[in-house]
JSON list of C-alpha atoms and ligand atoms in Angstrom, two decimals:
[
{"chain": "O", "resi": 16, "resn": "MET", "atom": "CA", "xyz": [-16.87, 10.91, -8.20]},
{"chain": "O", "resi": 17, "resn": "ASP", "atom": "CA", "xyz": [-13.16, 10.48, -8.80]},
{"chain": "O", "resi": 18, "resn": "LYS", "atom": "CA", "xyz": [-10.87, 8.12, -6.92]},
{"chain": "O", "resi": 19, "resn": "LEU", "atom": "CA", "xyz": [-9.15, 10.82, -4.89]},
{"chain": "O", "resi": 20, "resn": "SER", "atom": "CA", "xyz": [-12.42, 12.40, -3.69]},
{"chain": "O", "resi": 21, "resn": "PHE", "atom": "CA", "xyz": [-13.70, 8.97, -2.72]},
{"chain": "O", "resi": 22, "resn": "ARG", "atom": "CA", "xyz": [-10.48, 8.24, -0.83]},
{"chain": "O", "resi": 23, "resn": "ASN", "atom": "CA", "xyz": [-10.67, 11.59, 0.95]},
{"chain": "O", "resi": 24, "resn": "ALA", "atom": "CA", "xyz": [-14.29, 10.98, 1.94]},
{"chain": "O", "resi": 25, "resn": "CYS", "atom": "CA", "xyz": [-13.40, 7.52, 3.33]},
{"chain": "O", "resi": 26, "resn": "GLY", "atom": "CA", "xyz": [-10.57, 9.19, 5.26]},
{"chain": "O", "resi": 27, "resn": "GLN", "atom": "CA", "xyz": [-13.17, 11.06, 7.32]},
{"chain": "O", "resi": 28, "resn": "PHE", "atom": "CA", "xyz": [-13.63, 7.83, 9.23]},
{"chain": "O", "resi": 29, "resn": "ALA", "atom": "CA", "xyz": [-11.05, 7.77, 12.06]},
{"chain": "O", "resi": 30, "resn": "THR", "atom": "CA", "xyz": [-9.50, 4.37, 12.68]},
{"chain": "O", "resi": 31, "resn": "GLY", "atom": "CA", "xyz": [-6.83, 2.72, 14.73]},
{"chain": "O", "resi": 32, "resn": "VAL", "atom": "CA", "xyz": [-3.84, 1.18, 12.99]},
{"chain": "O", "resi": 33, "resn": "THR", "atom": "CA", "xyz": [-2.78, -2.47, 12.95]},
{"chain": "O", "resi": 34, "resn": "VAL", "atom": "CA", "xyz": [0.09, -4.50, 11.61]},
{"chain": "O", "resi": 35, "resn": "ILE", "atom": "CA", "xyz": [-1.12, -7.80, 10.17]},
{"chain": "O", "resi": 36, "resn": "THR", "atom": "CA", "xyz": [1.55, -10.49, 10.34]},
{"chain": "O", "resi": 37, "resn": "THR", "atom": "CA", "xyz": [1.99, -14.00, 9.05]},
{"chain": "O", "resi": 38, "resn": "THR", "atom": "CA", "xyz": [4.69, -16.51, 8.18]},
{"chain": "O", "resi": 39, "resn": "GLY", "atom": "CA", "xyz": [5.25, -17.62, 4.59]},
{"chain": "O", "resi": 40, "resn": "PRO", "atom": "CA", "xyz": [5.79, -21.21, 3.42]},
{"chain": "O", "resi": 41, "resn": "ASP", "atom": "CA", "xyz": [9.58, -20.90, 3.73]},
{"chain": "O", "resi": 42, "resn": "GLY", "atom": "CA", "xyz": [9.35, -19.38, 7.19]},
{"chain": "O", "resi": 43, "resn": "GLU", "atom": "CA", "xyz": [9.68, -15.79, 5.99]},
{"chain": "O", "resi": 44, "resn": "LEU", "atom": "CA", "xyz": [8.12, -13.28, 8.36]},
{"chain": "O", "resi": 45, "resn": "ILE", "atom": "CA", "xyz": [5.60, -10.88, 6.81]},
{"chain": "O", "resi": 46, "resn": "GLY", "atom": "CA", "xyz": [4.00, -7.71, 8.16]},
{"chain": "O", "resi": 47, "resn": "VAL", "atom": "CA", "xyz": [1.59, -5.27, 6.51]},
{"chain": "O", "resi": 48, "resn": "THR", "atom": "CA", "xyz": [0.22, -2.07, 8.02]},
{"chain": "O", "resi": 49, "resn": "ALA", "atom": "CA", "xyz": [-3.60, -2.02, 7.77]},
{"chain": "O", "resi": 50, "resn": "ASN", "atom": "CA", "xyz": [-6.28, 0.33, 9.08]},
{"chain": "O", "resi": 51, "resn": "SER", "atom": "CA", "xyz": [-9.11, -1.73, 7.56]},
{"chain": "O", "resi": 52, "resn": "PHE", "atom": "CA", "xyz": [-9.37, -3.94, 10.66]},
{"chain": "O", "resi": 53, "resn": "SER", "atom": "CA", "xyz": [-12.79, -4.51, 12.17]},
{"chain": "O", "resi": 54, "resn": "SER", "atom": "CA", "xyz": [-14.32, -6.79, 14.73]},
{"chain": "O", "resi": 55, "resn": "VAL", "atom": "CA", "xyz": [-17.06, -8.90, 13.13]},
{"chain": "O", "resi": 56, "resn": "SER", "atom": "CA", "xyz": [-18.58, -11.49, 15.47]},
{"chain": "O", "resi": 57, "resn": "LEU", "atom": "CA", "xyz": [-18.40, -12.26, 19.17]},
{"chain": "O", "resi": 58, "resn": "ASP", "atom": "CA", "xyz": [-19.59, -15.87, 18.89]},
{"chain": "O", "resi": 59, "resn": "PRO", "atom": "CA", "xyz": [-17.63, -17.23, 17.18]},
{"chain": "O", "resi": 60, "resn": "PRO", "atom": "CA", "xyz": [-14.92, -14.58, 17.64]},
{"chain": "O", "resi": 61, "resn": "LEU", "atom": "CA", "xyz": [-14.27, -13.21, 14.14]},
{"chain": "O", "resi": 62, "resn": "VAL", "atom": "CA", "xyz": [-12.33, -10.19, 12.89]},
{"chain": "O", "resi": 63, "resn": "LEU", "atom": "CA", "xyz": [-11.49, -8.91, 9.41]},
{"chain": "O", "resi": 64, "resn": "PHE", "atom": "CA", "xyz": [-9.05, -6.80, 7.48]},
{"chain": "O", "resi": 65, "resn": "CYS", "atom": "CA", "xyz": [-8.91, -5.88, 3.80]},
{"chain": "O", "resi": 66, "resn": "LEU", "atom": "CA", "xyz": [-5.78, -6.68, 1.80]},
{"chain": "O", "resi": 67, "resn": "GLY", "atom": "CA", "xyz": [-4.88, -4.99, -1.49]},
{"chain": "O", "resi": 68, "resn": "ARG", "atom": "CA", "xyz": [-4.45, -7.34, -4.42]},
{"chain": "O", "resi": 69, "resn": "ASP", "atom": "CA", "xyz": [-1.20, -5.58, -5.31]},
{"chain": "O", "resi": 70, "resn": "ALA", "atom": "CA", "xyz": [0.44, -6.33, -1.93]},
{"chain": "O", "resi": 71, "resn": "THR", "atom": "CA", "xyz": [3.60, -8.39, -2.46]},
{"chain": "O", "resi": 72, "resn": "SER", "atom": "CA", "xyz": [2.41, -10.67, 0.35]},
{"chain": "O", "resi": 73, "resn": "PHE", "atom": "CA", "xyz": [-1.00, -11.18, -1.28]},
{"chain": "O", "resi": 74, "resn": "SER", "atom": "CA", "xyz": [-0.46, -14.78, -2.41]},
{"chain": "O", "resi": 75, "resn": "VAL", "atom": "CA", "xyz": [0.98, -15.80, 0.97]},
{"chain": "O", "resi": 76, "resn": "PHE", "atom": "CA", "xyz": [-2.07, -14.48, 2.84]},
{"chain": "O", "resi": 77, "resn": "GLN", "atom": "CA", "xyz": [-4.31, -16.40, 0.38]},
{"chain": "O", "resi": 78, "resn": "THR", "atom": "CA", "xyz": [-2.68, -19.73, 1.09]},
{"chain": "O", "resi": 79, "resn": "VAL", "atom": "CA", "xyz": [-1.05, -19.78, 4.51]},
{"chain": "O", "resi": 80, "resn": "GLY", "atom": "CA", "xyz": [-4.21, -20.20, 6.62]},
{"chain": "O", "resi": 81, "resn": "SER", "atom": "CA", "xyz": [-3.37, -18.00, 9.60]},
{"chain": "O", "resi": 82, "resn": "PHE", "atom": "CA", "xyz": [-2.45, -14.44, 10.51]},
{"chain": "O", "resi": 83, "resn": "ALA", "atom": "CA", "xyz": [-2.13, -12.19, 13.54]},
{"chain": "O", "resi": 84, "resn": "VAL", "atom": "CA", "xyz": [-3.54, -8.72, 14.14]},
{"chain": "O", "resi": 85, "resn": "ASN", "atom": "CA", "xyz": [-1.39, -6.34, 16.20]},
{"chain": "O", "resi": 86, "resn": "ILE", "atom": "CA", "xyz": [-3.13, -3.13, 17.30]},
{"chain": "O", "resi": 87, "resn": "LEU", "atom": "CA", "xyz": [-0.61, -0.30, 17.50]},
{"chain": "O", "resi": 88, "resn": "SER", "atom": "CA", "xyz": [-0.21, 2.15, 20.35]},
{"chain": "O", "resi": 89, "resn": "GLU", "atom": "CA", "xyz": [0.52, 5.86, 19.93]},
{"chain": "O", "resi": 90, "resn": "ASP", "atom": "CA", "xyz": [4.23, 5.05, 20.45]},
{"chain": "O", "resi": 91, "resn": "GLN", "atom": "CA", "xyz": [4.36, 2.71, 17.47]},
{"chain": "O", "resi": 92, "resn": "LYS", "atom": "CA", "xyz": [4.13, 5.09, 14.53]},
{"chain": "O", "resi": 93, "resn": "ALA", "atom": "CA", "xyz": [7.57, 3.94, 13.40]},
{"chain": "O", "resi": 94, "resn": "ALA", "atom": "CA", "xyz": [6.30, 0.35, 13.14]},
{"chain": "O", "resi": 95, "resn": "CYS", "atom": "CA", "xyz": [3.29, 1.60, 11.17]},
{"chain": "O", "resi": 96, "resn": "MET", "atom": "CA", "xyz": [5.54, 3.36, 8.65]},
{"chain": "O", "resi": 97, "resn": "HIS", "atom": "CA", "xyz": [8.01, 0.47, 8.55]},
{"chain": "O", "resi": 98, "resn": "PHE", "atom": "CA", "xyz": [5.36, -2.13, 7.67]},
{"chain": "O", "resi": 99, "resn": "ALA", "atom": "CA", "xyz": [3.77, 0.20, 5.12]},
{"chain": "O", "resi": 100, "resn": "ARG", "atom": "CA", "xyz": [7.25, 0.35, 3.45]},
{"chain": "O", "resi": 101, "resn": "ILE", "atom": "CA", "xyz": [7.27, 4.13, 3.88]},
{"chain": "O", "resi": 102, "resn": "GLY", "atom": "CA", "xyz": [10.80, 5.48, 4.34]},
{"chain": "O", "resi": 103, "resn": "ASP", "atom": "CA", "xyz": [14.28, 4.26, 3.58]},
{"chain": "O", "resi": 104, "resn": "ASP", "atom": "CA", "xyz": [14.73, 1.11, 5.65]},
{"chain": "O", "resi": 105, "resn": "GLN", "atom": "CA", "xyz": [14.92, -1.68, 3.10]},
{"chain": "O", "resi": 106, "resn": "GLY", "atom": "CA", "xyz": [16.50, -4.30, 5.39]},
{"chain": "O", "resi": 107, "resn": "GLU", "atom": "CA", "xyz": [14.93, -7.51, 6.63]},
{"chain": "O", "resi": 108, "resn": "PRO", "atom": "CA", "xyz": [11.39, -6.53, 7.71]},
{"chain": "O", "resi": 109, "resn": "PHE", "atom": "CA", "xyz": [11.66, -7.89, 11.26]},
{"chain": "O", "resi": 110, "resn": "ASP", "atom": "CA", "xyz": [15.25, -6.78, 12.03]},
{"chain": "O", "resi": 111, "resn": "GLY", "atom": "CA", "xyz": [15.13, -4.78, 15.26]},
{"chain": "O", "resi": 112, "resn": "VAL", "atom": "CA", "xyz": [11.41, -5.50, 15.78]},
{"chain": "O", "resi": 113, "resn": "ASP", "atom": "CA", "xyz": [10.47, -7.10, 19.13]},
{"chain": "O", "resi": 114, "resn": "PHE", "atom": "CA", "xyz": [8.06, -9.99, 18.80]},
{"chain": "O", "resi": 115, "resn": "GLU", "atom": "CA", "xyz": [7.22, -13.45, 20.06]},
{"chain": "O", "resi": 116, "resn": "THR", "atom": "CA", "xyz": [5.41, -16.32, 18.39]},
{"chain": "O", "resi": 117, "resn": "TRP", "atom": "CA", "xyz": [2.50, -18.36, 19.72]},
{"chain": "O", "resi": 118, "resn": "ASP", "atom": "CA", "xyz": [0.95, -21.39, 17.99]},
{"chain": "O", "resi": 119, "resn": "SER", "atom": "CA", "xyz": [0.80, -20.39, 14.31]},
{"chain": "O", "resi": 120, "resn": "GLY", "atom": "CA", "xyz": [4.24, -18.75, 14.03]},
{"chain": "O", "resi": 121, "resn": "SER", "atom": "CA", "xyz": [2.80, -15.37, 13.02]},
{"chain": "O", "resi": 122, "resn": "PRO", "atom": "CA", "xyz": [4.83, -12.62, 14.70]},
{"chain": "O", "resi": 123, "resn": "ILE", "atom": "CA", "xyz": [3.08, -11.24, 17.79]},
{"chain": "O", "resi": 124, "resn": "LEU", "atom": "CA", "xyz": [4.48, -7.71, 18.14]},
{"chain": "O", "resi": 125, "resn": "SER", "atom": "CA", "xyz": [5.45, -6.45, 21.60]},
{"chain": "O", "resi": 126, "resn": "ASP", "atom": "CA", "xyz": [3.94, -3.41, 23.33]},
{"chain": "O", "resi": 127, "resn": "CYS", "atom": "CA", "xyz": [0.72, -3.37, 21.28]},
{"chain": "O", "resi": 128, "resn": "LEU", "atom": "CA", "xyz": [-2.71, -2.51, 22.70]},
{"chain": "O", "resi": 129, "resn": "ALA", "atom": "CA", "xyz": [-3.94, -5.97, 21.73]},
{"chain": "O", "resi": 130, "resn": "ASN", "atom": "CA", "xyz": [-2.84, -8.95, 19.65]},
{"chain": "O", "resi": 131, "resn": "PHE", "atom": "CA", "xyz": [-5.12, -11.55, 18.03]},
{"chain": "O", "resi": 132, "resn": "GLU", "atom": "CA", "xyz": [-3.89, -14.83, 16.59]},
{"chain": "O", "resi": 133, "resn": "CYS", "atom": "CA", "xyz": [-6.30, -16.05, 13.91]},
{"chain": "O", "resi": 134, "resn": "THR", "atom": "CA", "xyz": [-7.04, -18.94, 11.62]},
{"chain": "O", "resi": 135, "resn": "THR", "atom": "CA", "xyz": [-8.26, -17.74, 8.22]},
{"chain": "O", "resi": 136, "resn": "GLU", "atom": "CA", "xyz": [-12.01, -18.40, 8.26]},
{"chain": "O", "resi": 137, "resn": "SER", "atom": "CA", "xyz": [-12.93, -17.09, 4.78]},
{"chain": "O", "resi": 138, "resn": "ILE", "atom": "CA", "xyz": [-11.68, -14.81, 2.01]},
{"chain": "O", "resi": 139, "resn": "HIS", "atom": "CA", "xyz": [-14.10, -12.64, 0.02]},
{"chain": "O", "resi": 140, "resn": "ASP", "atom": "CA", "xyz": [-13.49, -10.86, -3.27]},
{"chain": "O", "resi": 141, "resn": "ALA", "atom": "CA", "xyz": [-13.96, -7.11, -2.93]},
{"chain": "O", "resi": 142, "resn": "GLY", "atom": "CA", "xyz": [-12.80, -5.12, -5.95]},
{"chain": "O", "resi": 143, "resn": "ASP", "atom": "CA", "xyz": [-9.10, -4.34, -5.80]},
{"chain": "O", "resi": 144, "resn": "HIS", "atom": "CA", "xyz": [-8.93, -5.81, -2.26]},
{"chain": "O", "resi": 145, "resn": "VAL", "atom": "CA", "xyz": [-9.98, -9.06, -0.61]},
{"chain": "O", "resi": 146, "resn": "ILE", "atom": "CA", "xyz": [-11.69, -9.24, 2.77]},
{"chain": "O", "resi": 147, "resn": "MET", "atom": "CA", "xyz": [-9.80, -11.62, 5.04]},
{"chain": "O", "resi": 148, "resn": "VAL", "atom": "CA", "xyz": [-11.93, -12.96, 7.89]},
{"chain": "O", "resi": 149, "resn": "GLY", "atom": "CA", "xyz": [-10.09, -14.58, 10.77]},
{"chain": "O", "resi": 150, "resn": "ARG", "atom": "CA", "xyz": [-11.28, -16.68, 13.70]},
{"chain": "O", "resi": 151, "resn": "VAL", "atom": "CA", "xyz": [-9.46, -15.60, 16.84]},
{"chain": "O", "resi": 152, "resn": "ASN", "atom": "CA", "xyz": [-7.84, -18.52, 18.66]},
{"chain": "O", "resi": 153, "resn": "ARG", "atom": "CA", "xyz": [-5.76, -16.61, 21.16]},
{"chain": "O", "resi": 154, "resn": "MET", "atom": "CA", "xyz": [-5.43, -12.99, 22.22]},
{"chain": "O", "resi": 155, "resn": "ARG", "atom": "CA", "xyz": [-3.63, -10.63, 24.53]},
{"chain": "O", "resi": 156, "resn": "CYS", "atom": "CA", "xyz": [-5.05, -7.29, 25.61]},
{"chain": "O", "resi": 157, "resn": "GLU", "atom": "CA", "xyz": [-2.89, -4.73, 27.40]},
{"chain": "O", "resi": 158, "resn": "GLY", "atom": "CA", "xyz": [-5.56, -2.06, 27.51]},
{"chain": "O", "resi": 159, "resn": "GLU", "atom": "CA", "xyz": [-3.44, 0.52, 29.34]},
{"chain": "O", "resi": 160, "resn": "ARG", "atom": "CA", "xyz": [-1.79, 2.31, 26.43]},
{"chain": "O", "resi": 161, "resn": "LYS", "atom": "CA", "xyz": [-3.44, 4.76, 24.04]},
{"chain": "O", "resi": 162, "resn": "PRO", "atom": "CA", "xyz": [-4.03, 3.99, 20.35]},
{"chain": "O", "resi": 163, "resn": "LEU", "atom": "CA", "xyz": [-2.36, 5.36, 17.26]},
{"chain": "O", "resi": 164, "resn": "VAL", "atom": "CA", "xyz": [-5.18, 7.07, 15.34]},
{"chain": "O", "resi": 165, "resn": "PHE", "atom": "CA", "xyz": [-5.33, 7.51, 11.54]},
{"chain": "O", "resi": 166, "resn": "TYR", "atom": "CA", "xyz": [-7.64, 10.21, 10.19]},
{"chain": "O", "resi": 167, "resn": "THR", "atom": "CA", "xyz": [-7.63, 12.22, 6.93]},
{"chain": "O", "resi": 168, "resn": "GLY", "atom": "CA", "xyz": [-4.33, 10.58, 5.97]},
{"chain": "O", "resi": 169, "resn": "LYS", "atom": "CA", "xyz": [-2.58, 11.81, 9.12]},
{"chain": "O", "resi": 170, "resn": "PHE", "atom": "CA", "xyz": [-1.71, 10.37, 12.52]},
{"chain": "O", "resi": 171, "resn": "PHE", "atom": "CA", "xyz": [-3.22, 11.57, 15.78]},
{"chain": "O", "resi": 172, "resn": "GLN", "atom": "CA", "xyz": [-3.07, 10.73, 19.47]},
{"chain": "O", "resi": 173, "resn": "ILE", "atom": "CA", "xyz": [-6.09, 10.72, 21.75]},
{"chain": "X", "resi": 225, "resn": "FMN", "atom": "C1", "xyz": [-2.13, 3.94, 7.85]},
{"chain": "X", "resi": 225, "resn": "FMN", "atom": "C2", "xyz": [-2.05, 2.93, 6.74]},
{"chain": "X", "resi": 225, "resn": "FMN", "atom": "C3", "xyz": [-3.09, 2.01, 6.59]},
{"chain": "X", "resi": 225, "resn": "FMN", "atom": "C4", "xyz": [-3.04, 1.04, 5.58]},
{"chain": "X", "resi": 225, "resn": "FMN", "atom": "N1", "xyz": [-4.07, 0.15, 5.48]},
{"chain": "X", "resi": 225, "resn": "FMN", "atom": "C5", "xyz": [-4.03, -0.83, 4.54]},
{"chain": "X", "resi": 225, "resn": "FMN", "atom": "C6", "xyz": [-5.06, -1.81, 4.48]},
{"chain": "X", "resi": 225, "resn": "FMN", "atom": "O1", "xyz": [-6.01, -1.81, 5.26]},
{"chain": "X", "resi": 225, "resn": "FMN", "atom": "N2", "xyz": [-4.95, -2.79, 3.53]},
{"chain": "X", "resi": 225, "resn": "FMN", "atom": "C7", "xyz": [-3.88, -2.84, 2.66]},
{"chain": "X", "resi": 225, "resn": "FMN", "atom": "O2", "xyz": [-3.84, -3.76, 1.84]},
{"chain": "X", "resi": 225, "resn": "FMN", "atom": "N3", "xyz": [-2.88, -1.92, 2.70]},
{"chain": "X", "resi": 225, "resn": "FMN", "atom": "C8", "xyz": [-2.92, -0.94, 3.62]},
{"chain": "X", "resi": 225, "resn": "FMN", "atom": "N4", "xyz": [-1.92, 0.00, 3.70]},
{"chain": "X", "resi": 225, "resn": "FMN", "atom": "C9", "xyz": [-0.80, -0.09, 2.75]},
{"chain": "X", "resi": 225, "resn": "FMN", "atom": "C10", "xyz": [0.15, -1.24, 3.07]},
{"chain": "X", "resi": 225, "resn": "FMN", "atom": "O3", "xyz": [0.62, -1.16, 4.41]},
{"chain": "X", "resi": 225, "resn": "FMN", "atom": "C11", "xyz": [1.37, -1.21, 2.11]},
{"chain": "X", "resi": 225, "resn": "FMN", "atom": "O4", "xyz": [0.92, -1.20, 0.80]},
{"chain": "X", "resi": 225, "resn": "FMN", "atom": "C12", "xyz": [2.30, -2.38, 2.31]},
{"chain": "X", "resi": 225, "resn": "FMN", "atom": "O5", "xyz": [3.50, -2.04, 1.74]},
{"chain": "X", "resi": 225, "resn": "FMN", "atom": "C13", "xyz": [1.83, -3.64, 1.62]},
{"chain": "X", "resi": 225, "resn": "FMN", "atom": "O6", "xyz": [2.76, -4.66, 1.90]},
{"chain": "X", "resi": 225, "resn": "FMN", "atom": "P1", "xyz": [3.57, -5.50, 0.79]},
{"chain": "X", "resi": 225, "resn": "FMN", "atom": "O7", "xyz": [3.24, -4.99, -0.57]},
{"chain": "X", "resi": 225, "resn": "FMN", "atom": "O8", "xyz": [5.00, -5.26, 1.12]},
{"chain": "X", "resi": 225, "resn": "FMN", "atom": "O9", "xyz": [3.15, -6.92, 1.01]},
{"chain": "X", "resi": 225, "resn": "FMN", "atom": "C14", "xyz": [-1.94, 0.98, 4.70]},
{"chain": "X", "resi": 225, "resn": "FMN", "atom": "C15", "xyz": [-0.88, 1.90, 4.86]},
{"chain": "X", "resi": 225, "resn": "FMN", "atom": "C16", "xyz": [-0.95, 2.86, 5.87]},
{"chain": "X", "resi": 225, "resn": "FMN", "atom": "C17", "xyz": [0.20, 3.82, 6.04]}
]
């Protein structure tokens, strides 16, 4: 089993797409596209995402203690690509991006299907990634829009 075959097999699982955001120690705004989001527990309300150890924001997520999950709609493919650093735009990551902040300062992106503001509950080693578990303190759910879907390395709409 080589890496590429494994990756392709995992890509058979269709997911939504999120942008995970946080604020660094000097107030810098951070966003990372992630499709590894999952709900975990209803009581207490827990969610998770997996973060690659090679992400430039890795050390910030380890130490900062909070993050937000922003679930993208089918209209937000550009945000997905932007926060995956795919393409040419090398400017400030949040230039031209609409967001608000709630209690933790993590950017809460506008026009998402749902947003969750979380306190980091635990971090688990998992190979070349870590599993970040967050306790949801506040959320917004729009529920009307349709999701951006990621499947076999491509984007789809429902
Ligand atoms: C659809 C999609 C899903 C992704 N999912 C994840 C993920 O779950 N975890 C992760 O660490 N990176 C994921 N990535 C890659 C990161 O978004 C990308 O490496 C990003 O640049 C990391 O941020 P940083 O290195 O600038 O901190 C995904 C990329 C795409 C396009």
